[in-house]
XYZ file of C-alpha atoms in Angstrom:
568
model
C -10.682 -44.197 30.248
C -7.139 -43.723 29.275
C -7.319 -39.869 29.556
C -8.918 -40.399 33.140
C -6.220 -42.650 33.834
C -3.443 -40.025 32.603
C -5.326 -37.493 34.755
C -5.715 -39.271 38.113
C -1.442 -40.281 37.718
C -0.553 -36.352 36.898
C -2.687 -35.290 40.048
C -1.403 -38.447 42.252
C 2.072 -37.346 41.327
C 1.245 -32.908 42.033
C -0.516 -35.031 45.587
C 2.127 -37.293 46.239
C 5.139 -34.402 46.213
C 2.202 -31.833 48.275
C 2.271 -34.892 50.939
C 6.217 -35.264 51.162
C 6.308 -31.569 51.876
C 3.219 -31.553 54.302
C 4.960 -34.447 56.780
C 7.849 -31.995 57.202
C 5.874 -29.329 59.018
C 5.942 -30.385 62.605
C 2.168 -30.357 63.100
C 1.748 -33.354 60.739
C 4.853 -34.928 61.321
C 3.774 -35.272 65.022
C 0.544 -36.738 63.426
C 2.147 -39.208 61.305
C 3.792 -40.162 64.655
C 0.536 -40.993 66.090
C -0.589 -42.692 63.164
C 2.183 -45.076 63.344
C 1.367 -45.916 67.238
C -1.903 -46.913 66.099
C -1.068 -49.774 64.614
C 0.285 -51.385 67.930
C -2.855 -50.724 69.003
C -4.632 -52.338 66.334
C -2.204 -55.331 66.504
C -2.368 -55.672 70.173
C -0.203 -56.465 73.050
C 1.401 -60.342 72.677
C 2.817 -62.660 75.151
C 6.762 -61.996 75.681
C 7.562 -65.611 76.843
C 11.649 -65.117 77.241
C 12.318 -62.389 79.115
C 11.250 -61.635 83.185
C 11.818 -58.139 84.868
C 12.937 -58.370 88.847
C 11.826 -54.652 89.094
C 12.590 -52.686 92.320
C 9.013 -51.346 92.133
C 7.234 -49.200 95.428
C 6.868 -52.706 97.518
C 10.197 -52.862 97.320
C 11.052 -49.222 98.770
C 8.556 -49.909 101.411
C 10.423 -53.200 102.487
C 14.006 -51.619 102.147
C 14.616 -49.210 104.248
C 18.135 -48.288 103.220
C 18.450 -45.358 100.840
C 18.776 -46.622 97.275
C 22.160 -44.887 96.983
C 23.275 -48.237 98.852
C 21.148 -50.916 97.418
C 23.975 -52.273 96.470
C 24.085 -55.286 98.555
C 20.641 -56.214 97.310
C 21.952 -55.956 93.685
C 24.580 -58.206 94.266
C 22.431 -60.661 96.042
C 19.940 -61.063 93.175
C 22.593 -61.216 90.563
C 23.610 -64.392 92.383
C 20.006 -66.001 92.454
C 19.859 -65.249 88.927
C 21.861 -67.640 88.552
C 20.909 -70.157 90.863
C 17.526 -69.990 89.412
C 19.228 -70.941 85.901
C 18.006 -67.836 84.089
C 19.806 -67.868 80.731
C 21.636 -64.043 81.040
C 21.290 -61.166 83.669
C 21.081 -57.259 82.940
C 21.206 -54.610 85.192
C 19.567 -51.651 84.477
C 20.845 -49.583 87.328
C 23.300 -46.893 86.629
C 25.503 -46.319 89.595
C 26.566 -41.871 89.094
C 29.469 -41.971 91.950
C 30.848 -44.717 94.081
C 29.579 -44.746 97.742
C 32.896 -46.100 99.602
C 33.188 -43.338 101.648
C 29.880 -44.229 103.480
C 29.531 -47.986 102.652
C 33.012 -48.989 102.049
C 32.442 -52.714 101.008
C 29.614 -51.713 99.114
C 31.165 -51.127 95.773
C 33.584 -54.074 95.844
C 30.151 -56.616 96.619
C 28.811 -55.316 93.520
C 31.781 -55.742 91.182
C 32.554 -59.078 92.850
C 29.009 -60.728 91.928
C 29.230 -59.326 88.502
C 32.737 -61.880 88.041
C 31.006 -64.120 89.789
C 27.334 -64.360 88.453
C 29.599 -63.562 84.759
C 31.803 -66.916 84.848
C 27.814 -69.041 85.011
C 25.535 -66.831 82.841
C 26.345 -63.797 80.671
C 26.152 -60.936 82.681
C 25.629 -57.449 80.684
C 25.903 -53.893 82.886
C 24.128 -50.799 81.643
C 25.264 -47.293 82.107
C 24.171 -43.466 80.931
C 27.429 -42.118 78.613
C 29.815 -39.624 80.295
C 27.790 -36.755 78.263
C 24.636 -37.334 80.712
C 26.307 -39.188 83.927
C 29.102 -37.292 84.514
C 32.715 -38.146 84.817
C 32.067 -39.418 89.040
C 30.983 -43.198 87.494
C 34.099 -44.057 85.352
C 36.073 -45.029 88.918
C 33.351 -47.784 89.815
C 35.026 -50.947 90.111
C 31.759 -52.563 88.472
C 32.030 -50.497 85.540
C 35.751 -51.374 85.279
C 35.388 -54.815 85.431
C 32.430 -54.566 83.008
C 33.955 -52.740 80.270
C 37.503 -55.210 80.963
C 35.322 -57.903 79.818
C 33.181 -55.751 77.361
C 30.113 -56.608 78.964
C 28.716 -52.888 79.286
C 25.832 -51.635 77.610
C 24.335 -48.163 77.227
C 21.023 -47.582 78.710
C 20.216 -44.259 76.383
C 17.172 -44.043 75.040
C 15.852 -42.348 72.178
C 13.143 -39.280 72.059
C 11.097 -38.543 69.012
C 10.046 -35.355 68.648
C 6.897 -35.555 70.449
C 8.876 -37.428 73.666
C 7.870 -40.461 72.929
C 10.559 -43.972 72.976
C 10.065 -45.816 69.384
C 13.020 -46.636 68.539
C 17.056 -46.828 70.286
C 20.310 -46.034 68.663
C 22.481 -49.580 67.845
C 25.844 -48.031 69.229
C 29.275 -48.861 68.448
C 30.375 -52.343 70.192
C 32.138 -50.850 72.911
C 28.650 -49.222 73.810
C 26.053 -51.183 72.364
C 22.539 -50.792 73.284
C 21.482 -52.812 76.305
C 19.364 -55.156 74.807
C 21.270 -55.937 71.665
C 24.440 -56.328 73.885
C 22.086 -58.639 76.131
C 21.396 -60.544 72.482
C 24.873 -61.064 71.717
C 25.946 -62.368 74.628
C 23.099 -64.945 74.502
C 24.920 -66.032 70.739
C 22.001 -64.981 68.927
C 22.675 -63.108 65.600
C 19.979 -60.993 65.045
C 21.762 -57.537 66.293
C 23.897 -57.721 62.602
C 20.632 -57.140 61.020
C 19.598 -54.420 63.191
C 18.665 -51.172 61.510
C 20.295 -48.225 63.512
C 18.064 -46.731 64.611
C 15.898 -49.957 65.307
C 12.256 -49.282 66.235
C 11.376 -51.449 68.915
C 8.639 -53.544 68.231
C 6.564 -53.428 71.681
C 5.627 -56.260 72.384
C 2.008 -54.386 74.664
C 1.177 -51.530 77.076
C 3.115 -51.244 80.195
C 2.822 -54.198 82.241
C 2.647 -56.775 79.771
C 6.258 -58.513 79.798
C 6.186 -60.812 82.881
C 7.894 -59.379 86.397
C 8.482 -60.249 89.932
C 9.383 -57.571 92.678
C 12.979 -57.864 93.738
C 11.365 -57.268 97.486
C 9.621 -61.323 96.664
C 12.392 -62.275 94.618
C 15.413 -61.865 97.273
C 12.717 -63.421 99.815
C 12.474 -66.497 98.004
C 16.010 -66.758 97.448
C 16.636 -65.663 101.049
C 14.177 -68.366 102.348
C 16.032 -70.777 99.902
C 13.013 -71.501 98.136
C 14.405 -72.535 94.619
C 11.459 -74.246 92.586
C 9.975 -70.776 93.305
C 12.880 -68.691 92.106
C 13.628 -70.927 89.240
C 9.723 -70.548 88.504
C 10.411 -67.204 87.594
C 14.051 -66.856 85.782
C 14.749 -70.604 84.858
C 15.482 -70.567 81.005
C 14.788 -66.939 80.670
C 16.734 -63.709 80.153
C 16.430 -61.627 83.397
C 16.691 -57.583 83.246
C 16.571 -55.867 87.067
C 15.864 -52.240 87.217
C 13.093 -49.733 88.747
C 9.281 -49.582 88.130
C 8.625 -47.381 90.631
C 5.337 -44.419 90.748
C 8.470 -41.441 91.237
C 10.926 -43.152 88.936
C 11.653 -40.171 86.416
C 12.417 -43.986 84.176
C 8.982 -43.381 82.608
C 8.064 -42.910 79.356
C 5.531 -42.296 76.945
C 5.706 -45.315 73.950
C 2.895 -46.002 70.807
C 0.343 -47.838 73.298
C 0.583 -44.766 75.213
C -1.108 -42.886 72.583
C -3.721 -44.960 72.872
C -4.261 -45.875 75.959
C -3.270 -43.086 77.949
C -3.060 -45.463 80.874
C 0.394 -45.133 82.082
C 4.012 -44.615 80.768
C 6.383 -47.429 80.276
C 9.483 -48.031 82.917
C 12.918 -48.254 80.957
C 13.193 -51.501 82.147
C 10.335 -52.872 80.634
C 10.858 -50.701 77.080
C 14.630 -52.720 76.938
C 12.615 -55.898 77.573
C 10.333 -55.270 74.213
C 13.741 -53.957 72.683
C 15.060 -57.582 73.535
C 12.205 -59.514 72.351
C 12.027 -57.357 68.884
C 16.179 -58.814 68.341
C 15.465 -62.390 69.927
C 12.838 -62.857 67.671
C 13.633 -60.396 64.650
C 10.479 -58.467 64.995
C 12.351 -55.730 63.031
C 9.869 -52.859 62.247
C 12.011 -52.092 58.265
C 11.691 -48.684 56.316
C 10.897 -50.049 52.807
C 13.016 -48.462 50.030
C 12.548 -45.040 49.234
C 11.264 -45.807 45.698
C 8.534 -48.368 47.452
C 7.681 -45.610 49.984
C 6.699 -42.979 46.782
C 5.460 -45.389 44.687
C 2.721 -46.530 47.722
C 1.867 -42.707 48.229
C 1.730 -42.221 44.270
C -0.793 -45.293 43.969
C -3.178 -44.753 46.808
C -3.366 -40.933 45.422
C -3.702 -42.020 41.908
C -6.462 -44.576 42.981
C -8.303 -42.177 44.796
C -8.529 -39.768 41.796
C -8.948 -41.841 39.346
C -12.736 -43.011 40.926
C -13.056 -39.034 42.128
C -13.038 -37.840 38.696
C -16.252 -40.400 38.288
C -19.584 -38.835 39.810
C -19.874 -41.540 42.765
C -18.316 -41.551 46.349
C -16.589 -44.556 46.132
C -12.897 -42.469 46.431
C -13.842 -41.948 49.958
C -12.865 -45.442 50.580
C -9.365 -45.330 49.334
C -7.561 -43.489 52.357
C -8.957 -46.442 55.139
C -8.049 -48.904 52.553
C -4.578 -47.510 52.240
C -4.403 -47.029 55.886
C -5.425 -50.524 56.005
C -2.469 -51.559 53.307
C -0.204 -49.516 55.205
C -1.014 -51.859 58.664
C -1.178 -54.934 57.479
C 2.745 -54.318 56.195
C 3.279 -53.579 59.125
C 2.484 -56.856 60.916
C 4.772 -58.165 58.269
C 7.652 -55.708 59.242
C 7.226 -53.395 57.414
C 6.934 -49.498 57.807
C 4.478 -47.848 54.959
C 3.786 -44.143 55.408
C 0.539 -44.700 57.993
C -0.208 -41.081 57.270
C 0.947 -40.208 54.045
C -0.942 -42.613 52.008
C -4.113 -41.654 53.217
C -3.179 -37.887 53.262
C -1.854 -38.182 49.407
C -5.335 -40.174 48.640
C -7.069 -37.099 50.489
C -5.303 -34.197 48.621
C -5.726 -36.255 45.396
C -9.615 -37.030 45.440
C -10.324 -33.609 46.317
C -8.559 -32.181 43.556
C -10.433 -34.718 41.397
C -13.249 -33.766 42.813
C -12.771 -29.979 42.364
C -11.130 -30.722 38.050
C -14.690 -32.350 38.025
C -17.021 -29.484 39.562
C -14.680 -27.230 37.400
C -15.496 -29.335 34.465
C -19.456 -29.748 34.911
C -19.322 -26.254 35.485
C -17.570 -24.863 32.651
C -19.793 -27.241 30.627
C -22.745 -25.429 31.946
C -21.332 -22.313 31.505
C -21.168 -22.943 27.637
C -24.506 -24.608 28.146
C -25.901 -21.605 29.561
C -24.376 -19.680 27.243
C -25.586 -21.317 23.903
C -29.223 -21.614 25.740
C -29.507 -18.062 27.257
C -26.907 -15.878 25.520
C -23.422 -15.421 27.214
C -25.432 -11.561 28.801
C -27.664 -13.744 30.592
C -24.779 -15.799 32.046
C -22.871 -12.949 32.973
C -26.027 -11.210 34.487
C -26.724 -14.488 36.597
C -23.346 -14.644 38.122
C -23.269 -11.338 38.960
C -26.525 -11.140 40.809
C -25.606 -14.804 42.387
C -29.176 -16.193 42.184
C -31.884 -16.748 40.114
C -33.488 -13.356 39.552
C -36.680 -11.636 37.560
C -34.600 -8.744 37.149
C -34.094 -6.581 34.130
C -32.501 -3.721 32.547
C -33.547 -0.828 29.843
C -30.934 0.173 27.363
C -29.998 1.282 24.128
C -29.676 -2.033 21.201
C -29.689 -2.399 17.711
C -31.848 -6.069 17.042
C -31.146 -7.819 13.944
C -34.088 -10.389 12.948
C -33.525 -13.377 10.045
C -35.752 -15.535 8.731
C -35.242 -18.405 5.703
C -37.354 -17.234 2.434
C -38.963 -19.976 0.862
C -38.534 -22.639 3.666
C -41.123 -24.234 3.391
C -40.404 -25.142 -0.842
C -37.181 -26.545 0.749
C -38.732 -29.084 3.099
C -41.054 -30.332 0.316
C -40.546 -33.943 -0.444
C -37.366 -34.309 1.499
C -35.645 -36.211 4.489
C -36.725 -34.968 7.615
C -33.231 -36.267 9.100
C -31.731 -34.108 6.000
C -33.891 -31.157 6.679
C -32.769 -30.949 10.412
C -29.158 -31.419 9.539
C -28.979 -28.298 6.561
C -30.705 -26.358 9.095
C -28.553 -27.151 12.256
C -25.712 -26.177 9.941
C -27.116 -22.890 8.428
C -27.860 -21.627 12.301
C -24.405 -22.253 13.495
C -22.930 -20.352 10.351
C -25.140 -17.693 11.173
C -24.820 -17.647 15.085
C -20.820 -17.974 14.822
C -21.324 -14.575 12.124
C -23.194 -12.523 14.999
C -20.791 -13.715 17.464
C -17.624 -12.664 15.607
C -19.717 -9.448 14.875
C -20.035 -8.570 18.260
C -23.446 -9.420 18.996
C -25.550 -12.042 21.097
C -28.051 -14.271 19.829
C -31.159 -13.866 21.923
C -32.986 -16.315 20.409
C -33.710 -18.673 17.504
C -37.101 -18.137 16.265
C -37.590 -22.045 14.094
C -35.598 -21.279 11.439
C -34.041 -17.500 11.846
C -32.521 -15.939 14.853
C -33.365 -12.629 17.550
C -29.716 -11.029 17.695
C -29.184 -8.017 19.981
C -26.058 -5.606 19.669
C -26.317 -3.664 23.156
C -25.172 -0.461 22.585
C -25.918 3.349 20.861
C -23.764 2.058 17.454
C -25.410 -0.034 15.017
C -22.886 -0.522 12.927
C -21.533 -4.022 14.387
C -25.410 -4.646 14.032
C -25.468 -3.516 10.082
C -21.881 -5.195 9.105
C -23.585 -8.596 10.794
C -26.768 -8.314 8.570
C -24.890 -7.750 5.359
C -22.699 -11.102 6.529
C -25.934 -12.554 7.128
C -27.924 -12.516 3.776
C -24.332 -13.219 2.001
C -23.876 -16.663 3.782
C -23.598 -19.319 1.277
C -26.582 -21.581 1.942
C -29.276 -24.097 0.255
C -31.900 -21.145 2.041
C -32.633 -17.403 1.135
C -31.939 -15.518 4.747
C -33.806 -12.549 4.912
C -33.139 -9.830 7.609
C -34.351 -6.727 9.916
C -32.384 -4.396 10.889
C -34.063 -1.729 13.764
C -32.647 0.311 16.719
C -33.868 1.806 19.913
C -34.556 1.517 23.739
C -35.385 -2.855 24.507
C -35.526 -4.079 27.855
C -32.949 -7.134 28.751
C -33.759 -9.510 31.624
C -34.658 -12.497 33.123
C -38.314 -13.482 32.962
C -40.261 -15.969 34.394
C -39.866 -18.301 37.595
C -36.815 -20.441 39.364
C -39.171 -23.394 37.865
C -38.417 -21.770 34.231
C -36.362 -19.066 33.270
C -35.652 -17.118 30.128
C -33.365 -14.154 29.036
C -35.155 -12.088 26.645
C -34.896 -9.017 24.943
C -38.272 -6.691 25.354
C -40.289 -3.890 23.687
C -41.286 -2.106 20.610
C -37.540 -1.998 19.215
C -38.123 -5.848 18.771
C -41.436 -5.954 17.518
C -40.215 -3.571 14.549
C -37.512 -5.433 13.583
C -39.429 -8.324 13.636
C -41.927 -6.588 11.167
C -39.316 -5.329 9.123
C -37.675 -9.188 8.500
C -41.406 -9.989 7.159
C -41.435 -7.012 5.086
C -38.379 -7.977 2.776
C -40.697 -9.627 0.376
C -42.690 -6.818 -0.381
C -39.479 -4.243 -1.005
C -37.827 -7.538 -3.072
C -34.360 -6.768 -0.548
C -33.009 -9.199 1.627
C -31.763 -6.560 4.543
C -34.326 -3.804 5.327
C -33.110 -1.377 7.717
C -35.007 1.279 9.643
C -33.982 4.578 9.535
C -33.058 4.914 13.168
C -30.716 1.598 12.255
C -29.269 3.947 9.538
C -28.938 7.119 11.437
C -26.866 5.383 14.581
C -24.402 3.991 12.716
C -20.620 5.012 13.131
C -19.093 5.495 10.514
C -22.252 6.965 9.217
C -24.313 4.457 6.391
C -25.284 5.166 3.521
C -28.548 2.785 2.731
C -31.010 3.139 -0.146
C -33.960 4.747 0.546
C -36.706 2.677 0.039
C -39.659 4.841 0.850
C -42.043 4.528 3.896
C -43.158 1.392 5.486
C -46.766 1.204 7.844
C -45.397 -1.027 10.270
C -48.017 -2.779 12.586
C -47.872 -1.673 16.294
C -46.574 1.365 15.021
C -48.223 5.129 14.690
C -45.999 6.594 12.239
C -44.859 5.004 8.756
C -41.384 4.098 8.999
C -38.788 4.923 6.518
C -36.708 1.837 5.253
C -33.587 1.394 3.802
C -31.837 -1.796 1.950
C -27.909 -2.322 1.629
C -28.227 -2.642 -2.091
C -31.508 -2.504 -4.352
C -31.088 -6.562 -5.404
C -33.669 -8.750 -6.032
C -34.957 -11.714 -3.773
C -33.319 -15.216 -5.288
C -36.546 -16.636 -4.017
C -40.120 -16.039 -3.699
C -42.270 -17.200 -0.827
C -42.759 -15.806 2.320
C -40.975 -17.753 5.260
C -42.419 -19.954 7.181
C-alpha cells in the first residue's frame, strides 16, 4: 500500500508538471478556455434584479429617423427621465468619436447640459474608448469635459481572450476606471477595492437575460408623461443606455456563447453582468498558486493510485475533479477546469501502462522459468503463438538424483519438496551462469540444451553439476549433435522442447552412470566438439538403445558413485 502510494505521488507529480506545460500550447489553452465557460452553463443564467438596460435596439432605428451621429437629443432626453423615474445612477454607454456642431450646433451643448443636470439628482457616469482606439477628435466634447471635471468618466474597453471571447475587463486607474466599477463607486458601494484586476465578470446568463426596455418605448412613455410606467422600469435601479442592435459591431462572444451558440452579447448588457458581479461581489478568485498545484497534484495522484489496481474505477477521477473544480466555482473560486482532469488523465494512463509493464515483465520471467528464455525470445519474434521449429547444432546435458528414492524413505513430504526445490534452483542457476537453457525438469533432474557447435560451456556445466554440494548424488549425460527446437502443440497448450536422437542419447547416457560407477558420462561426439579440446577418460563402448552403433563414453575423472541405486 505504501509503495503504491509513493508511486501514484511520483507519477501525479511527472503528470502534474506534463499538464502545466500542456495548457501553454495554444490548442489546449483555448480548451481550458472552454472548459471554464462550461461551468456558467452548468450553473445557469440567474435573475439580475438591480440593473435595467434602455438599449437603442433595431425598433428604435426604425422609429428614429435621424442618423445616429445626432441622437443626441434623444440621449439627453432619457438621461432626464432617468431621473424622473428615480433610477438610483445612469450610464451611458455611447461613445461620441467627434463633436457634430458644425451640422447640429446645439446638439453637443444638450448633451453636456443633461449630464450636470441629470448629475446634481443621481450619479451620472459617461463611458468612452481611450485616445489609443477613438482618436484624438473626442477630447473637445463638452460632455467629455464636463465628465472628466467631475471625474465621472469611465472606460468602455473591453477585454479579448485569446480565442475573442469577453471574460473578464481590466480595473483601470481612477481617472479611467472601468464602466461598471466606476458605476459601483458612485453608487457608495465598496466592492471595486476588492476587485481583482483583471476581474472576470461573473455573467449573470446568455444574452438577453438582464432586464431592458427600448429607448424607442422608454422616451414614449416619458414623452406621453406616463410616470408609474417609466418608474416601473428604472425606479430603484441602476440604468445603463447603449445599443443592442442586429449591425452593432458591440457584439461579442462570452462563456454562454460557447454553449449556446445562440447569439453574442451587446457591450451594454456584458457591463450590466460586470455591475452585478461588483454590486454583489460575485468575484470569480484565482486560488493561490500553491492551491492551484496542489489540486492538479491530488486529482493526478488519486487517479493513479486506483490505476495501478486492476479495476476501472480511475476512470472516475477526471469528472469527479471536474466536478470539484465547479462546485468551487459557484463558491468563487477558479480551479483549473481543465487541468485537473487532464493531470488525472496523463496520470492513470501512466499507471495503467507501469502496470501492463509490470504484469508483463512478470510474465516474461514467468515464461521464461516455464519455457526457457529461447522459447520467449522465439515467441516475440514470431508475434503469435506458433508450431514452428528449428534444426540446429546443441550439446544436451541430462541429470538425474542417484538414490532418490532411499532419500524420500521415511521422511516429510513437506521436507522432501523443499531439499528438492532447493537442489533444482542450485542446479538451474549453474546451467544458466554456464551459458545454457534449461529445457526441462524431468521430476527430479533437468533437460539442459547449449545451442551451438562447442560443447565445452555444455562439459564445464556438467562437471559444476555432479560437484554441487547436496543431500542427493546428481548424475549426468553429456551428448552432442543435430536436435530440433520448437514450439509444439496447440494455442490451447503449448510447449518448447528440444527434439531428436541427440536427446534420447543423452538421456541414455544419464541412466548409464551406474553401470560405468562415474557420475558424468560423456559421448564421444561431446568430447570431440569441445574447444579447447577435452581430454576425458575413455571408458570403452556403450550399446545405447535407439542406437545402431555402440557408442564410445568418456567420464571427467574415473571416481566412484557415493551412492548406489538407480534414480528414480
Amino acid at each position: 500500500m505504501v509503495r503504491r502510494l509513493l508511486l501514484a505521488f511520483l507519477l501525479g507529480g511527472f503528470s502534474t508538471v506534463a499538464t502545466a506545460l500542456l495548457v501553454r500550447i495554444p490548442l489546449i489553452e483555448t480548451l481550458a478556455l472552454k472548459t471554464y465557460d462550461l461551468h456558467f452553463a452548468l450553473r445557469g443564467p440567474r435573475a439580475v434584479p438591480d440593473v435595467v438596460l434602455v438599449v437603442a435596439d433595431d425598433e428604435s432605428l426604425r422609429r428614429f429617423k435621424e442618423p445616429l451621429l445626432f441622437w443626441h437629443p434623444f440621449y439627453a432626453e432619457a438621461m432626464r427621465a432617468v431621473a424622473d423615474g428615480g433610477a438610483k445612477a445612469f450610464a451611458l454607454d455611447v461613445h461620441f468619436a467627434i463633436p457634430v456642431d458644425r451640422w447640429e450646433r446645439d446638439h453637443d451643448r444638450l448633451l453636456a447640459e443633461a449630464f450636470l443636470e441629470t448629475s446634481a439628482r443621481i450619479p451620472v457616469v459617461c463611458g468612452f474608448l481611450p485616445e489609443s482606439i477613438a482618436g484624438g477628435g473626442s477630447a473637445a466634447l463638452p460632455l467629455y469635459m464636463v465628465a472628466s471635471a467631475t471625474g465621472m468618466i469611465a472606460s468602455l474597453q473591453l477585454r479579448l481572450d485569446a480565442d475573442g471571447y469577453v471574460r473578464s475587463l481590466e480595473t483601470g486607474e481612477p481617472a479611467a476606471r472601468a464602466l461598471s466599477l466606476k458605476l459601483s463607486e458612485a453608487l457608495g458601494n465598496a466592492g471595486p477595492a476588492g476587485a481583482p484586476n483583471p476581474m472576470r465578470i461573473n455573467y449573470a446568463g446568455p444574452a438577453g437575460t438582464v432586464a431592458r426596455v427600448s429607448l424607442a418605448d422608454f422616451l414614449a412613455a416619458a414623452r406621453a408623461r406616463d410616470l408609474p410606467r417609466v418608474e416601473g422600469w428604472v425606479k430603484g435601479k441602476t440604468v445603463i443606455l447603449g445599443f443592442d442592435t442586429a449591425s452593432s459591431r458591440d457584439r461579442h462572444a462570452t462563456p454562454f456563447y460557447t454553449v449556446s451558440r445562440d447569439v453574442e452579447m451587446a457591450g451594454v448588457e456584458i457591463h450590466a453582468s460586470a455591475l452585478d458581479t461588483v454590486l454583489r461581489s460575485r468575484f470569480l478568485l484565482d486560488p493561490p498558486t500553491w492551491v492551484s498545484v496542489l489540486s492538479l497534484l491530488l486529482a493526478a495522484a488519486a487517479a493513479a493510485f486506483l490505476a495501478l489496481t486492476p479495476h476501472l474505477l480511475w476512470w472516475t477521477v477526471p469528472p469527479l475533479s471536474f466536478l470539484a473544480a465547479h462546485l468551487a466555482f459557484r463558491n468563487g473560486w477558479v480551479l483549473p477546469s481543465l487541468g485537473m482532469p487532464l493531470a488525472a488523465l496523463l496520470a492513470g494512463g501512466a499507471a495503467v501502462l507501469w502496470r501492463l509493464r509490470s504484469r508483463v515483465a512478470l510474465f516474461r520471467r514467468a515464461f521464461t522459468a516455464f519455457a526457457g528464455q529461447e522459447a520467449r525470445a522465439g515467441l516475440e519474434r514470431a508475434g503469435a503463438l506458433t508450431a514452428a521449429s528449428v534444426r540446429e547444432e546443441a550439446t544436451i546435458v541430462v541429470s538425474d538424483i542417484n538414490g532418490f528414492s532411499d532419500f524420500c524413505r521415511d521422511r516429510d513430504p513437506r521436507d522432501i519438496v523443499l531439499a528438492l526445490d532447493t537442489y533444482l534452483q542450485n542446479l538451474a542457476r549453474i546451467v544458466v551462469e554456464e551459458g545454457g537453457e534449461v529445457n526441462k525438469y524431468l521430476g527430479d533432474g533437468l533437460l539442459c540444451v547449449f545451442r551451438g557447435a562447442n560443447s565445452a560451456p555444455a562439459i564445464a556445466c556438467a562437471r559444476r553439476l555432479a560437484a554441487e554440494p547436496a543431500a542427493f548424488v546428481t548424475c549426468v549425460g553429456v551428448h552432442s549433435g543435430p536436435v530440433v527446437l520448437g514450439n509444439i502443440g496447440s494455442e490451447a497448450k503449448m510447449e518448447y522442447a528440444v527434439l531428436g536422437e541427440t536427446v534420447n542419447v543423452a538421456v541414455r547416457l544419464q541412466a548409464l552412470t551406474r553401470d560405468y560407477a562415474t557420475r558424468v558420462l560423456l559421448s564421444e561426439a561431446a568430447v570431440s566438439r569441445s574447444v579447447p579440446p577435452f581430454r576425458g577418460a575413455l571408458l570403452g563402448e556403450a550399446n545405447v538403445r535407439g542406437v545402431r552403433e555402440p557408442v564410445r563414453v568418456y567420464s571427467l575423472v574415473a571416481e566412484p558413485l557415493a551412492a548406489t541405486g538407480r534414480g528414480s
